[in-house]
Amino acid sequence: RLAMAHKVEEEGREQEQERMAARPVADETAAEAQAQEGSTPPPPPAGAPLPDGWTKDKIREQAQAAVLGGMTKEEEAERSRRNKEMLPADKNLGHMTIEEKYDFARKYKDAGNVFFKEGRYAFATKNYTETITYIRHGLRMGETDGDGVPIGARSRGGLEPEAKAIIASCYSNMAACALKLAKFEDVVKHATNAIEQDLKEPRAKAKALFRRSKAHYSLGKVEDAYADISEAKKIDPRDKAVQSHYALVYKEYRDIKKQEHEAAKTLLLDV
């Protein structure tokens, strides 16, 4: 997994950034990276019988594709270099306080925002994905709770509010990336993940709902789009983008309901 290694005490922050950018991803992270690029399903678990059509070479190819997140090796090397430039190593991660680790996670996410503004959506998505993995699996590595249970092993429901907020922001930003790439199913998935983080900041939830509504609308799911944009409008009624999209969706939603009403009347007359 993309998590803090046990030797983080001896390794510098620069090495840790390289690990976050280059180590093979697993479980949800691998599935996430593959889904973003519309690639084939993830390889079977180690030790499991190979299904028809799978070879060891194909498994290696799929693992490498998951690591790269749809990028070439040259692009991944560039992304890694840019991250190092934006996140200079000024302190060993192993000696950071939990507040400093949170700050590092936010800065890594913010580096993804820089890539987004440049139109490097694959770069941005990879940064967001790695930030989520770091928060979930590496932030509290080596720490235990009062019962001696590793904090890093807690379920998602045990995440701290600060962690949830960063994860939600990453998922919402991944939805924005997918929207730019017209990957609407991914938009719905990422925006839903953001909303499920129990967002406390109303505008952040409105933003995720807005993005999911746009994806639903593009997929022809007008009623779902209307439900999301209506909720977003209640939360943030002054947002111009929300207002504009609401007007667009409402017109089609109203027409659909009118047609349904007319069809129901016809059925009643026929009876």
Coordinates of C-alpha atoms in Angstrom, one line a residue:
R1 CA 0.0 0.0 0.0
L2 CA 0.9 3.6 -0.4
A3 CA 1.5 4.0 3.3
M4 CA 4.2 5.3 5.6
A5 CA 6.9 2.5 5.8
H6 CA 8.1 1.2 9.2
K7 CA 11.5 2.7 8.6
V8 CA 10.1 6.2 8.2
E9 CA 12.2 7.3 11.2
E10 CA 15.4 6.7 9.3
E11 CA 14.2 7.9 5.9
G12 CA 14.0 11.5 4.9
R13 CA 10.9 13.3 3.7
E14 CA 12.1 13.3 0.1
Q15 CA 12.4 9.5 0.1
E16 CA 8.8 9.3 1.5
Q17 CA 7.5 11.5 -1.3
E18 CA 9.2 9.2 -3.8
R19 CA 7.5 6.2 -2.1
M20 CA 4.1 7.9 -2.2
A21 CA 4.6 8.5 -5.9
A22 CA 6.2 5.3 -7.0
R23 CA 5.2 2.3 -4.8
P24 CA 2.6 -0.1 -6.2
V25 CA -0.9 0.8 -5.1
A26 CA -3.2 -1.9 -3.8
D27 CA -6.8 -2.6 -2.9
E28 CA -9.0 0.5 -3.3
T29 CA -6.1 2.6 -4.7
A30 CA -5.3 0.2 -7.5
A31 CA -9.0 -0.1 -8.4
E32 CA -9.3 3.7 -8.3
A33 CA -6.4 4.2 -10.6
Q34 CA -7.7 1.6 -13.1
A35 CA -11.2 2.9 -13.0
Q36 CA -10.0 6.4 -13.8
E37 CA -8.5 5.2 -17.1
G38 CA -11.2 2.7 -18.0
S39 CA -8.6 -0.1 -17.9
T40 CA -9.3 -3.8 -17.5
P41 CA -10.2 -5.3 -14.1
P42 CA -7.5 -5.6 -11.4
P43 CA -5.4 -8.8 -11.4
P44 CA -6.3 -11.7 -9.2
P45 CA -4.9 -11.8 -5.6
A46 CA -1.5 -13.3 -5.1
G47 CA -1.7 -17.1 -4.9
A48 CA -5.1 -17.3 -6.5
P49 CA -5.6 -19.4 -9.7
L50 CA -5.1 -17.4 -12.8
P51 CA -8.4 -17.0 -14.7
D52 CA -8.6 -17.6 -18.5
G53 CA -6.6 -15.1 -20.5
W54 CA -4.4 -14.0 -17.6
T55 CA -0.6 -14.6 -17.5
K56 CA 2.1 -13.5 -15.1
D57 CA 3.2 -10.9 -17.7
K58 CA -0.4 -9.5 -17.9
I59 CA -0.6 -9.3 -14.1
R60 CA 2.7 -7.3 -14.1
E61 CA 1.4 -5.0 -16.8
Q62 CA -1.8 -4.4 -14.9
A63 CA 0.1 -3.7 -11.6
Q64 CA 2.4 -1.2 -13.5
A65 CA -0.6 0.5 -15.1
A66 CA -2.2 0.9 -11.6
V67 CA 1.0 2.4 -10.3
L68 CA 1.2 4.9 -13.2
G69 CA -2.5 5.8 -13.1
G70 CA -2.7 5.9 -16.9
M71 CA 0.5 8.0 -17.3
T72 CA 3.7 7.1 -19.0
K73 CA 6.8 6.4 -17.0
E74 CA 8.2 9.8 -18.2
E75 CA 5.0 11.6 -17.1
E76 CA 5.2 9.9 -13.7
A77 CA 8.8 10.9 -13.3
E78 CA 7.9 14.5 -14.1
R79 CA 5.0 14.5 -11.6
S80 CA 7.4 13.1 -8.9
R81 CA 10.0 15.8 -9.7
R82 CA 7.4 18.5 -9.6
N83 CA 6.1 17.3 -6.2
K84 CA 9.6 17.4 -4.8
E85 CA 10.0 21.0 -6.0
M86 CA 6.7 22.0 -4.4
L87 CA 7.3 20.0 -1.2
P88 CA 10.9 20.6 -0.3
A89 CA 12.2 18.2 2.4
D90 CA 12.7 20.4 5.5
K91 CA 11.9 17.9 8.2
N92 CA 11.9 14.1 8.6
L93 CA 8.3 12.8 8.5
G94 CA 9.1 10.4 11.3
H95 CA 9.8 13.4 13.6
M96 CA 6.7 15.4 12.7
T97 CA 3.9 16.0 15.1
I98 CA 0.4 14.9 14.0
E99 CA -0.4 18.5 13.1
E100 CA 2.6 18.7 10.9
K101 CA 1.7 15.4 9.2
Y102 CA -1.8 16.8 8.5
D103 CA -0.1 19.9 7.1
F104 CA 2.0 17.7 4.8
A105 CA -1.1 15.9 3.5
R106 CA -2.8 19.2 2.8
K107 CA 0.2 20.5 0.9
Y108 CA 0.4 17.2 -1.1
K109 CA -3.3 17.7 -2.0
D110 CA -2.6 21.4 -2.8
A111 CA 0.1 20.3 -5.2
G112 CA -2.6 18.3 -7.0
N113 CA -4.6 21.6 -7.2
V114 CA -1.6 23.2 -9.0
F115 CA -1.6 20.3 -11.5
F116 CA -5.4 20.7 -12.0
K117 CA -5.0 24.5 -12.8
E118 CA -2.4 23.5 -15.4
G119 CA -4.8 21.1 -17.0
R120 CA -2.7 18.1 -15.9
Y121 CA -5.7 16.1 -14.7
A122 CA -3.9 12.7 -14.5
F123 CA -1.2 14.3 -12.4
A124 CA -3.8 15.9 -10.1
T125 CA -5.8 12.8 -9.7
K126 CA -2.7 10.8 -8.7
N127 CA -1.8 13.3 -6.1
Y128 CA -5.4 13.2 -4.7
T129 CA -5.5 9.4 -4.7
E130 CA -2.1 9.2 -2.9
T131 CA -3.2 11.8 -0.3
I132 CA -6.3 9.7 0.5
T133 CA -4.2 6.6 0.9
Y134 CA -1.7 8.4 3.1
I135 CA -4.5 9.7 5.3
R136 CA -6.2 6.4 5.7
H137 CA -3.2 4.1 6.1
G138 CA 0.0 6.1 6.9
L139 CA -0.9 9.2 8.9
R140 CA -1.0 7.4 12.3
M141 CA 1.5 4.6 11.4
G142 CA 3.1 3.4 14.6
E143 CA 0.7 5.0 17.0
T144 CA -1.8 3.1 19.2
D145 CA -4.9 4.1 21.0
G146 CA -5.6 3.6 24.7
D147 CA -6.2 -0.1 24.2
G148 CA -3.0 -0.7 22.3
V149 CA -4.8 -1.0 19.0
P150 CA -2.9 0.5 16.1
I151 CA -4.7 3.8 15.1
G152 CA -3.7 3.2 11.5
A153 CA -5.8 0.0 11.6
R154 CA -9.0 1.8 12.4
S155 CA -12.0 1.6 10.1
R156 CA -13.0 4.5 7.9
G157 CA -15.7 5.3 10.4
G158 CA -13.0 5.9 13.0
L159 CA -11.3 8.7 11.0
E160 CA -10.9 12.0 12.7
P161 CA -12.9 15.0 11.3
E162 CA -9.8 16.6 9.9
A163 CA -8.9 13.4 8.0
K164 CA -12.4 13.1 6.6
A165 CA -12.3 16.8 5.5
I166 CA -9.1 16.2 3.5
I167 CA -10.3 13.0 2.0
A168 CA -13.6 14.6 1.0
S169 CA -11.8 17.5 -0.6
C170 CA -9.6 15.0 -2.6
Y171 CA -12.6 13.0 -3.8
S172 CA -14.5 16.1 -4.8
N173 CA -11.4 17.3 -6.7
M174 CA -11.1 13.9 -8.4
A175 CA -14.7 14.4 -9.5
A176 CA -13.7 17.7 -11.0
C177 CA -10.8 16.1 -12.9
A178 CA -13.1 13.3 -14.2
L179 CA -15.7 16.0 -15.2
K180 CA -13.0 17.7 -17.3
L181 CA -12.2 14.4 -18.9
A182 CA -15.9 13.6 -19.5
K183 CA -15.6 10.5 -17.4
F184 CA -19.1 10.9 -15.9
E185 CA -19.3 7.5 -14.2
D186 CA -16.1 8.4 -12.3
V187 CA -17.5 11.8 -11.4
V188 CA -20.5 10.2 -9.8
K189 CA -18.3 7.7 -7.9
H190 CA -15.9 10.3 -6.6
A191 CA -18.5 12.9 -5.7
T192 CA -20.5 10.2 -3.8
N193 CA -17.4 9.3 -1.9
A194 CA -16.8 12.9 -1.0
I195 CA -20.4 13.3 0.2
E196 CA -20.2 10.1 2.3
Q197 CA -17.4 11.6 4.4
D198 CA -20.0 13.4 6.5
L199 CA -19.0 16.9 5.3
K200 CA -19.3 19.6 7.9
E201 CA -18.6 22.5 5.5
P202 CA -21.8 23.2 3.6
R203 CA -20.2 24.7 0.5
A204 CA -17.9 21.7 0.1
K205 CA -21.0 19.5 0.1
A206 CA -22.8 21.8 -2.4
K207 CA -19.7 21.6 -4.7
A208 CA -19.7 17.8 -4.7
L209 CA -23.5 17.7 -5.3
F210 CA -23.1 20.2 -8.2
R211 CA -20.4 18.0 -9.8
R212 CA -22.4 14.9 -9.4
S213 CA -25.5 16.6 -10.8
K214 CA -23.6 17.6 -13.9
A215 CA -22.4 14.0 -14.4
H216 CA -25.9 12.6 -13.9
Y217 CA -27.2 15.2 -16.5
S218 CA -24.6 14.2 -19.0
L219 CA -25.5 10.5 -18.5
G220 CA -29.2 11.4 -19.2
K221 CA -30.3 10.9 -15.6
V222 CA -32.3 14.1 -15.3
E223 CA -34.2 13.2 -12.2
D224 CA -31.0 12.3 -10.3
A225 CA -29.4 15.5 -11.6
Y226 CA -32.4 17.5 -10.4
A227 CA -32.3 16.0 -6.9
D228 CA -28.6 16.8 -6.5
I229 CA -28.7 20.3 -7.9
S230 CA -31.8 21.1 -5.9
E231 CA -30.0 20.2 -2.7
A232 CA -26.9 22.1 -3.8
K233 CA -29.1 25.2 -4.4
K234 CA -30.6 25.0 -0.9
I235 CA -27.1 24.8 0.6
D236 CA -25.5 27.6 -1.5
P237 CA -28.3 29.5 -3.3
R238 CA -25.9 32.4 -4.4
D239 CA -23.5 30.3 -6.3
K240 CA -23.7 31.4 -10.0
A241 CA -22.7 28.0 -11.4
V242 CA -25.2 26.2 -9.2
Q243 CA -28.0 28.7 -10.3
S244 CA -27.1 28.3 -14.0
H245 CA -27.1 24.5 -13.8
Y246 CA -30.3 24.4 -11.8
A247 CA -32.1 26.4 -14.5
L248 CA -30.9 24.1 -17.2
V249 CA -31.9 20.9 -15.3
Y250 CA -35.2 22.2 -13.9
K251 CA -36.4 23.0 -17.4
E252 CA -35.9 19.4 -18.6
Y253 CA -37.1 17.9 -15.3
R254 CA -40.3 20.0 -15.5
D255 CA -40.9 18.8 -19.1
I256 CA -40.4 15.2 -18.0
K257 CA -42.9 15.5 -15.2
K258 CA -45.4 17.2 -17.5
Q259 CA -45.1 14.3 -20.0
E260 CA -45.6 11.8 -17.2
H261 CA -48.7 13.7 -16.0
E262 CA -50.1 13.7 -19.5
A263 CA -49.4 10.0 -19.9
A264 CA -51.1 9.2 -16.6
K265 CA -54.2 11.3 -17.7
T266 CA -54.4 9.3 -21.0
L267 CA -54.3 6.0 -19.1
L268 CA -57.1 7.1 -16.9
L269 CA -59.2 8.1 -19.9
D270 CA -58.6 4.8 -21.6
V271 CA -59.9 3.0 -18.5

